CSV table of N, CA and C in Angstrom, one decimal:
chain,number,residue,atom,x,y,z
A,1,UNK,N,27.7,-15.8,39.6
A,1,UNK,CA,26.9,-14.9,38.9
A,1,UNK,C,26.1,-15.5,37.8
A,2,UNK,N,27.1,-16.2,36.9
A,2,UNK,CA,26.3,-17.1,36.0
A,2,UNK,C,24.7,-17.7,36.6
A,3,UNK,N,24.9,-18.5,37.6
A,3,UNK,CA,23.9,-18.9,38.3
A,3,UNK,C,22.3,-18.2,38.6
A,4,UNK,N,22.9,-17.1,39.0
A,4,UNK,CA,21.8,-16.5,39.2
A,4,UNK,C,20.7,-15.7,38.6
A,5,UNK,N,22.2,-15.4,37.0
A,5,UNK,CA,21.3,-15.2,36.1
A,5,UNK,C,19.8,-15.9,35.7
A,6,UNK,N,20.3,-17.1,35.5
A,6,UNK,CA,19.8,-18.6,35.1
A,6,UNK,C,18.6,-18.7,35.9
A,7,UNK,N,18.7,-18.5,37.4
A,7,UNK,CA,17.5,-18.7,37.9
A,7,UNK,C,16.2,-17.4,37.9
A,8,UNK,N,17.1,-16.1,37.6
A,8,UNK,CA,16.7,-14.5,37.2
A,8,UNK,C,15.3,-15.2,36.0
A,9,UNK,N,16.2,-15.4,34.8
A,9,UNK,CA,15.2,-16.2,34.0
A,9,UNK,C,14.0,-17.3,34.2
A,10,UNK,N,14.6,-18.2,34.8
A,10,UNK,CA,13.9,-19.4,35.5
A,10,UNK,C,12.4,-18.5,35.9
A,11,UNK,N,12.3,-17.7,36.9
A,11,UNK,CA,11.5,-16.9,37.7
A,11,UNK,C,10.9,-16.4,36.7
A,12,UNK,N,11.6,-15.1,35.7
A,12,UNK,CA,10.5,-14.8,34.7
A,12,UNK,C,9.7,-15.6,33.7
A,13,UNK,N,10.4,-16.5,33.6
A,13,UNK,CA,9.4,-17.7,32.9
A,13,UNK,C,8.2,-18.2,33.4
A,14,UNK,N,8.6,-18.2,35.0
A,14,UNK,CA,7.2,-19.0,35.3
A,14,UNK,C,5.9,-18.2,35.5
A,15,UNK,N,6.7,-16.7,35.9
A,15,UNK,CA,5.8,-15.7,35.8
A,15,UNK,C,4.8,-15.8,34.6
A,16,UNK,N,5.3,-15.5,33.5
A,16,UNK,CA,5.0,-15.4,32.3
A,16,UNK,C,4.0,-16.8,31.9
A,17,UNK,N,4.3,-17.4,32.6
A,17,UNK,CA,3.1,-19.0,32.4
A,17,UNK,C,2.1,-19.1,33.4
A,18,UNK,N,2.2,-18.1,34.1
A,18,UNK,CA,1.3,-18.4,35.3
A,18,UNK,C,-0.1,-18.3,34.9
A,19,UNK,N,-0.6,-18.9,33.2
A,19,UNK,CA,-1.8,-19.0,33.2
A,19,UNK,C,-2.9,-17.4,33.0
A,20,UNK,N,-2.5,-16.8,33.4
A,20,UNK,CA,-3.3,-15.4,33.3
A,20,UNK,C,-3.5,-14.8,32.2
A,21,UNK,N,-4.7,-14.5,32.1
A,21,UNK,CA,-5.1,-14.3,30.6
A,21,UNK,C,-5.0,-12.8,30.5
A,22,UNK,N,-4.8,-12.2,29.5
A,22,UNK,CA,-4.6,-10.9,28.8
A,22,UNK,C,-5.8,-10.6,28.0
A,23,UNK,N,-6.6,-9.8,28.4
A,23,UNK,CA,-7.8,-9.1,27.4
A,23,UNK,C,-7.3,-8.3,26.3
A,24,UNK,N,-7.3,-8.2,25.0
A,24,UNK,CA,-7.0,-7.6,24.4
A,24,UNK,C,-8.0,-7.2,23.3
A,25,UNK,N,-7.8,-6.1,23.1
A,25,UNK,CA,-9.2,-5.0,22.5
A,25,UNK,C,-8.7,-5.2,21.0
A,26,UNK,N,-10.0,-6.0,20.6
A,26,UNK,CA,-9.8,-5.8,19.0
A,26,UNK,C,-9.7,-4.5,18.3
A,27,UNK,N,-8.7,-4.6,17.3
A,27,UNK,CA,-8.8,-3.1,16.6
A,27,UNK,C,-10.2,-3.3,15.6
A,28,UNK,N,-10.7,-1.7,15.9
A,28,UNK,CA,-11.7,-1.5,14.8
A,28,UNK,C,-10.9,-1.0,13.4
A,29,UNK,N,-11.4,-1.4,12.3
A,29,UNK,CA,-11.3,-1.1,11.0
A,29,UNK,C,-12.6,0.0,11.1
A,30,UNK,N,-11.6,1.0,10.1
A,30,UNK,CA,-12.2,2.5,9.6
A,30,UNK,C,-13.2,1.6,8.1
A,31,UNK,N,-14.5,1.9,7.3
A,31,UNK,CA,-15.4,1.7,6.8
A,31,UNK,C,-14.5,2.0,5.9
A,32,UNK,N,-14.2,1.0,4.2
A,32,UNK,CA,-13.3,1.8,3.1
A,32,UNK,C,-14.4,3.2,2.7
A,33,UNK,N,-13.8,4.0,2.2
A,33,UNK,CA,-14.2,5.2,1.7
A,33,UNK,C,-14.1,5.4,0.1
A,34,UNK,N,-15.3,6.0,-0.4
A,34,UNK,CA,-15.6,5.6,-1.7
A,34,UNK,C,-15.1,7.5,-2.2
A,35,UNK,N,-14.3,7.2,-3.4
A,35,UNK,CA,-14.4,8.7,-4.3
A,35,UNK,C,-16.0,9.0,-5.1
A,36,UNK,N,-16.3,10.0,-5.5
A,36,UNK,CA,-17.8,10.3,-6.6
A,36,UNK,C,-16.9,11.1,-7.1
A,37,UNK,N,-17.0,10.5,-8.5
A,37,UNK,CA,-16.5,10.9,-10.0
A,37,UNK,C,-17.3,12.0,-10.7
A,38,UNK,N,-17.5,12.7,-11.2
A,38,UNK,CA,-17.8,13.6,-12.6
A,38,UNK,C,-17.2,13.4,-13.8
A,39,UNK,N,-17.7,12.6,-14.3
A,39,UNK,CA,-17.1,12.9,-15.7
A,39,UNK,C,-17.9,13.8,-16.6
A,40,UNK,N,-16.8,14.2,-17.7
A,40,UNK,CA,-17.1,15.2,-18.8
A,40,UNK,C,-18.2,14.5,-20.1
A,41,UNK,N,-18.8,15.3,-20.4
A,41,UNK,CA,-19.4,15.1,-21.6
A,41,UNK,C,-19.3,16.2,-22.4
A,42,UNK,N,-19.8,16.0,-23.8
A,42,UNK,CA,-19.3,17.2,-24.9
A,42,UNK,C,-21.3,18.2,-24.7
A,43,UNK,N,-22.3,17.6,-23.8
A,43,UNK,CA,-23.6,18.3,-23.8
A,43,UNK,C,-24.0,19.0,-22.4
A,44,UNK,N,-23.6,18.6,-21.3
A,44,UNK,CA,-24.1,19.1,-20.0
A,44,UNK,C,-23.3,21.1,-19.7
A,45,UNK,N,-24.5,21.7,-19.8
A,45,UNK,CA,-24.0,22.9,-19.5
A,45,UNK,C,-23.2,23.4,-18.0
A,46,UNK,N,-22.1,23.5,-18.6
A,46,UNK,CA,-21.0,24.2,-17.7
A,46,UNK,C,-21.6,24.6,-16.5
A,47,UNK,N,-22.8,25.5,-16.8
A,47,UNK,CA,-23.4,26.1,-15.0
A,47,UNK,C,-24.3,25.3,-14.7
A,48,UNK,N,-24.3,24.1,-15.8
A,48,UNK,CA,-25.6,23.1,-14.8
A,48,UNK,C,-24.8,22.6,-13.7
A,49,UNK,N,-23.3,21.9,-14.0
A,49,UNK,CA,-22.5,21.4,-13.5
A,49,UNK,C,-22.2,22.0,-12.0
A,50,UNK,N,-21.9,23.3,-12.4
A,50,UNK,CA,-21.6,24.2,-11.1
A,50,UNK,C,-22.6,23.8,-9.8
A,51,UNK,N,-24.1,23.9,-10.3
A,51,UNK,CA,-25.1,24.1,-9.6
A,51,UNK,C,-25.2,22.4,-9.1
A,52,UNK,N,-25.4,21.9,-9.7
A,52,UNK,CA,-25.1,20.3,-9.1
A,52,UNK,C,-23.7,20.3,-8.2
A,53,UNK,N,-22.8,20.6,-8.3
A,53,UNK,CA,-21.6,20.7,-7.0
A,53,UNK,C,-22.2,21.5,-5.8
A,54,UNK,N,-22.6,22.2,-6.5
A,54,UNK,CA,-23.3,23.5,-4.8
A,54,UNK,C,-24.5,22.5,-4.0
A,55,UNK,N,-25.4,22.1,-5.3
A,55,UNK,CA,-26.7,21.5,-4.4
A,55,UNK,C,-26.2,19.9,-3.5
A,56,UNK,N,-25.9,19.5,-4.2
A,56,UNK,CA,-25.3,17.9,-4.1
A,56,UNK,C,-24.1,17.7,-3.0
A,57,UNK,N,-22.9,18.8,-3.2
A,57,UNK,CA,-22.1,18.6,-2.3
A,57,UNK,C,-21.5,19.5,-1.5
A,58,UNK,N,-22.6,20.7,-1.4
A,58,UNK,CA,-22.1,21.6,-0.9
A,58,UNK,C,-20.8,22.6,-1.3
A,59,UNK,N,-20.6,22.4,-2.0
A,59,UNK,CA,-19.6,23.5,-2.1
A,59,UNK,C,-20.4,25.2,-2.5
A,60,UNK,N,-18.9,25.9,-2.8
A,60,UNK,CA,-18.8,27.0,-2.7
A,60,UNK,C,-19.1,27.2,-3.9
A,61,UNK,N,-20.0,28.5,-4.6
A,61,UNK,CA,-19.1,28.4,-6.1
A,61,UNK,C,-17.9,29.0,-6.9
A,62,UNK,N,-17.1,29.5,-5.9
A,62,UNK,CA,-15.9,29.2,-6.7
A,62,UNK,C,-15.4,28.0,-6.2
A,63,UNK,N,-15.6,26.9,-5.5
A,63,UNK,CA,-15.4,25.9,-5.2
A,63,UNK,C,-15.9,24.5,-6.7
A,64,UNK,N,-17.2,24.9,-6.9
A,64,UNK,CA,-17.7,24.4,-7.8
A,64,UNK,C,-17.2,24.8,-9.0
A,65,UNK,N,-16.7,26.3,-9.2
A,65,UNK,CA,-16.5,26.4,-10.3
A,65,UNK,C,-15.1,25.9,-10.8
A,66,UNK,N,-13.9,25.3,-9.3
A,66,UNK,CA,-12.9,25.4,-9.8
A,66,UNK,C,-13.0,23.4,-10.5
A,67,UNK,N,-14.0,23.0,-10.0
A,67,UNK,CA,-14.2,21.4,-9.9
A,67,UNK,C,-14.5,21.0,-11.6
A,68,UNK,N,-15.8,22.1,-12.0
A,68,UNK,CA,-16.2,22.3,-13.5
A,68,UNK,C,-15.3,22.1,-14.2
A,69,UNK,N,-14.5,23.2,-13.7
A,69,UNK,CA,-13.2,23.4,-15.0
A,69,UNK,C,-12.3,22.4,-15.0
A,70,UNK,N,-12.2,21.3,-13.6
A,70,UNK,CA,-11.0,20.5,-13.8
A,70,UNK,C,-11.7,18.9,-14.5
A,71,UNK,N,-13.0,18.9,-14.7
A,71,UNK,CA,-13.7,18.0,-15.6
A,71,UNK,C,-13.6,18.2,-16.9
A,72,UNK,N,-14.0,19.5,-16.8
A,72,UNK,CA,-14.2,20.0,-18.4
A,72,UNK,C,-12.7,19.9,-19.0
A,73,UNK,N,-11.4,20.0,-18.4
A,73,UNK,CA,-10.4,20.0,-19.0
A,73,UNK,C,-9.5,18.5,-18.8
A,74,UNK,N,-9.6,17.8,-17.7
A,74,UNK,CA,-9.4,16.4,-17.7
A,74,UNK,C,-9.7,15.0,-17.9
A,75,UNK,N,-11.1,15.9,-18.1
A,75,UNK,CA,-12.2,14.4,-18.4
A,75,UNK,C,-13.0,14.4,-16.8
A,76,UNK,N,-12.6,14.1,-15.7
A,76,UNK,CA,-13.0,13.6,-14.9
A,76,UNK,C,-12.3,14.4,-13.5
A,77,UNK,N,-13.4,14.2,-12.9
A,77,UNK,CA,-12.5,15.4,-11.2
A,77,UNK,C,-13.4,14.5,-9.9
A,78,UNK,N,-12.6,14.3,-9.2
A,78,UNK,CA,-13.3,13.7,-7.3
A,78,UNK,C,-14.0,15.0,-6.9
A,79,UNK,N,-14.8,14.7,-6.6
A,79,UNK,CA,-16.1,15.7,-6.4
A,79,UNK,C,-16.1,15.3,-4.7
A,80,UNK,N,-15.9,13.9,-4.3
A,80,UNK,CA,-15.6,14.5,-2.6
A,80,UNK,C,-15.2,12.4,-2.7
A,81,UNK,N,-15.4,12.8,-0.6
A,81,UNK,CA,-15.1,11.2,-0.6
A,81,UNK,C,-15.8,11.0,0.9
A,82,UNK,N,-16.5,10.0,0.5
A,82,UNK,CA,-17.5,9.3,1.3
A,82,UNK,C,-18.1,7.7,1.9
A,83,UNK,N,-18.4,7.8,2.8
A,83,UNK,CA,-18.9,6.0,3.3
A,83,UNK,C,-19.8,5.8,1.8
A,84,UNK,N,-19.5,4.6,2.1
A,84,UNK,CA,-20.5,3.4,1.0
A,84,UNK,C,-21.8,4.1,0.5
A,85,UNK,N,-22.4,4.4,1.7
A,85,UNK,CA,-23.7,4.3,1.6
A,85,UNK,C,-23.9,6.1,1.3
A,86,UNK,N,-22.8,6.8,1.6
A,86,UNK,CA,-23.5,8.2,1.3
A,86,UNK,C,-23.0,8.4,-0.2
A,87,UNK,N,-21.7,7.7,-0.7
A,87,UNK,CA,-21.4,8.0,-1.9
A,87,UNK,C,-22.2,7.8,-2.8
A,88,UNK,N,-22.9,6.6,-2.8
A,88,UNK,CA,-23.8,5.7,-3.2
A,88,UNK,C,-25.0,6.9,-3.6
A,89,UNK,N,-25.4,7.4,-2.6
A,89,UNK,CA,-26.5,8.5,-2.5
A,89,UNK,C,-26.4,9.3,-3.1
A,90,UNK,N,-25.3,10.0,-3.6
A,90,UNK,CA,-24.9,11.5,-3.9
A,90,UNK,C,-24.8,10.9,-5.3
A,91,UNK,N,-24.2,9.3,-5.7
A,91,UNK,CA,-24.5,9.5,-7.6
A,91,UNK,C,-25.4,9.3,-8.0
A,92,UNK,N,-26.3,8.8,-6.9
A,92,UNK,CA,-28.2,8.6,-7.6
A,92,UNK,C,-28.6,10.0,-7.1
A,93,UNK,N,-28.6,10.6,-6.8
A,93,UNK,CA,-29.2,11.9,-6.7
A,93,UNK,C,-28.6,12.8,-8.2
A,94,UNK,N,-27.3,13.0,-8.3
A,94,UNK,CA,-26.4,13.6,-9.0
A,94,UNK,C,-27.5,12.6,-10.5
A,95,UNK,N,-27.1,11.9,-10.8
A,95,UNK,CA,-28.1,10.7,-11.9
A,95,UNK,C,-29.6,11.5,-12.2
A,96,UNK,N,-29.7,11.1,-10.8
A,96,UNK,CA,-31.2,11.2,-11.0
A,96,UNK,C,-32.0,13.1,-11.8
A,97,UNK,N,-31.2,13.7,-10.9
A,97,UNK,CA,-31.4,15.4,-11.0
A,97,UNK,C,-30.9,15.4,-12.7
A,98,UNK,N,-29.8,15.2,-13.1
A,98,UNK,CA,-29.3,15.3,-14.6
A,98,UNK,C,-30.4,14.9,-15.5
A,99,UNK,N,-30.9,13.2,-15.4
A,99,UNK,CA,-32.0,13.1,-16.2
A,99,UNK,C,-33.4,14.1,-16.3
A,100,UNK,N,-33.3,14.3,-15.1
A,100,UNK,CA,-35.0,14.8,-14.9
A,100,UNK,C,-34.8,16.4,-15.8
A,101,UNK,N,-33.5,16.8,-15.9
A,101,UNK,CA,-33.0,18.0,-16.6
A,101,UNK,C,-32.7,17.5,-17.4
A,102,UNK,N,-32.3,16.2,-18.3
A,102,UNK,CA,-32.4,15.9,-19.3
A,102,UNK,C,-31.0,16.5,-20.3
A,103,UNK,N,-30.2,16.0,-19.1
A,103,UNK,CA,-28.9,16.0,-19.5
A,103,UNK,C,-28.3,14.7,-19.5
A,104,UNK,N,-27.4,14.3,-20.1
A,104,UNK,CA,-26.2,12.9,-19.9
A,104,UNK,C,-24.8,12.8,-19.1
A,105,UNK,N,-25.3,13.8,-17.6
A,105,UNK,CA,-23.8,14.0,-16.9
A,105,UNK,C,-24.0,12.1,-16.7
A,106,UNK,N,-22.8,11.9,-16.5
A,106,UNK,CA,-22.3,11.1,-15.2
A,106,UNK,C,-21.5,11.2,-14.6
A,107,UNK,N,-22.0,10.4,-13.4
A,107,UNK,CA,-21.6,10.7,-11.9
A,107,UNK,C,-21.5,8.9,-11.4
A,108,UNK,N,-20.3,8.8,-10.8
A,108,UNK,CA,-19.6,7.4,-10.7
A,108,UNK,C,-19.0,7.7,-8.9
A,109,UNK,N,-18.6,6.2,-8.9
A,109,UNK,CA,-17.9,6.2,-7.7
A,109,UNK,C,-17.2,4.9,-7.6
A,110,UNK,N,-16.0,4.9,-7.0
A,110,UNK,CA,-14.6,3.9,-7.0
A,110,UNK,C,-14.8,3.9,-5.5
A,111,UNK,N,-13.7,2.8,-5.2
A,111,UNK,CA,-12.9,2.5,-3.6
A,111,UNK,C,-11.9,3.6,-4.0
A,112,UNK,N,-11.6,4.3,-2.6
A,112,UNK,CA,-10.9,4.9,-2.3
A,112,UNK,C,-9.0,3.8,-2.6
């Protein structure tokens, strides 16, 4: 019995060497994903804020309005979460719309 174990193995071994190559499918990596920040100031009006969540990221407004309030009372609330390049977009828009209204929000973005 012993024996045949031995050569049981022997056989899967050479199987296993017989040279034949294995394709194997590289894993894709998911893109890291960026947070957009709001932070609080003591000047940007409360319904400007709202209206920038609605236009900027779609929300609802009680969706926006519940985001306002967790800035206005935290300091700071994730407003959504996005690829590089769209986060990127949404704090130069969010930037850009505040100045031209001639407010001091900012709007930031981290790695997820």
């Amino acid at each position: 019995m012993l024996n045949h174990s031995v050569r049981m193995t022997d056989k899967n071994d050479e199987e296993n060497e017989s040279g034949v190559v294995v394709a194997t499918k590289p894993k894709t990596q998911r893109p890291p994903l960026y947070k957009v920040l709001l932070l609080n100031d003591d000047y940007t009006p409360m319904e400007f804020v709202v209206m920038i969540l609605e236009r900027f990221f779609s929300m609802t407004h009680a969706e926006a309005f519940e985001i306002m309030l967790t800035v206005h009372k935290k300091g700071v609330a994730v407003v959504g979460v996005f690829s590089h390049e769209i986060a990127e977009t949404k704090v130069v828009q969010v930037m850009d719309y505040a100045r031209r209204h001639q407010h001091p929000l900012q709007c930031t973005m981290e790695k997820e």
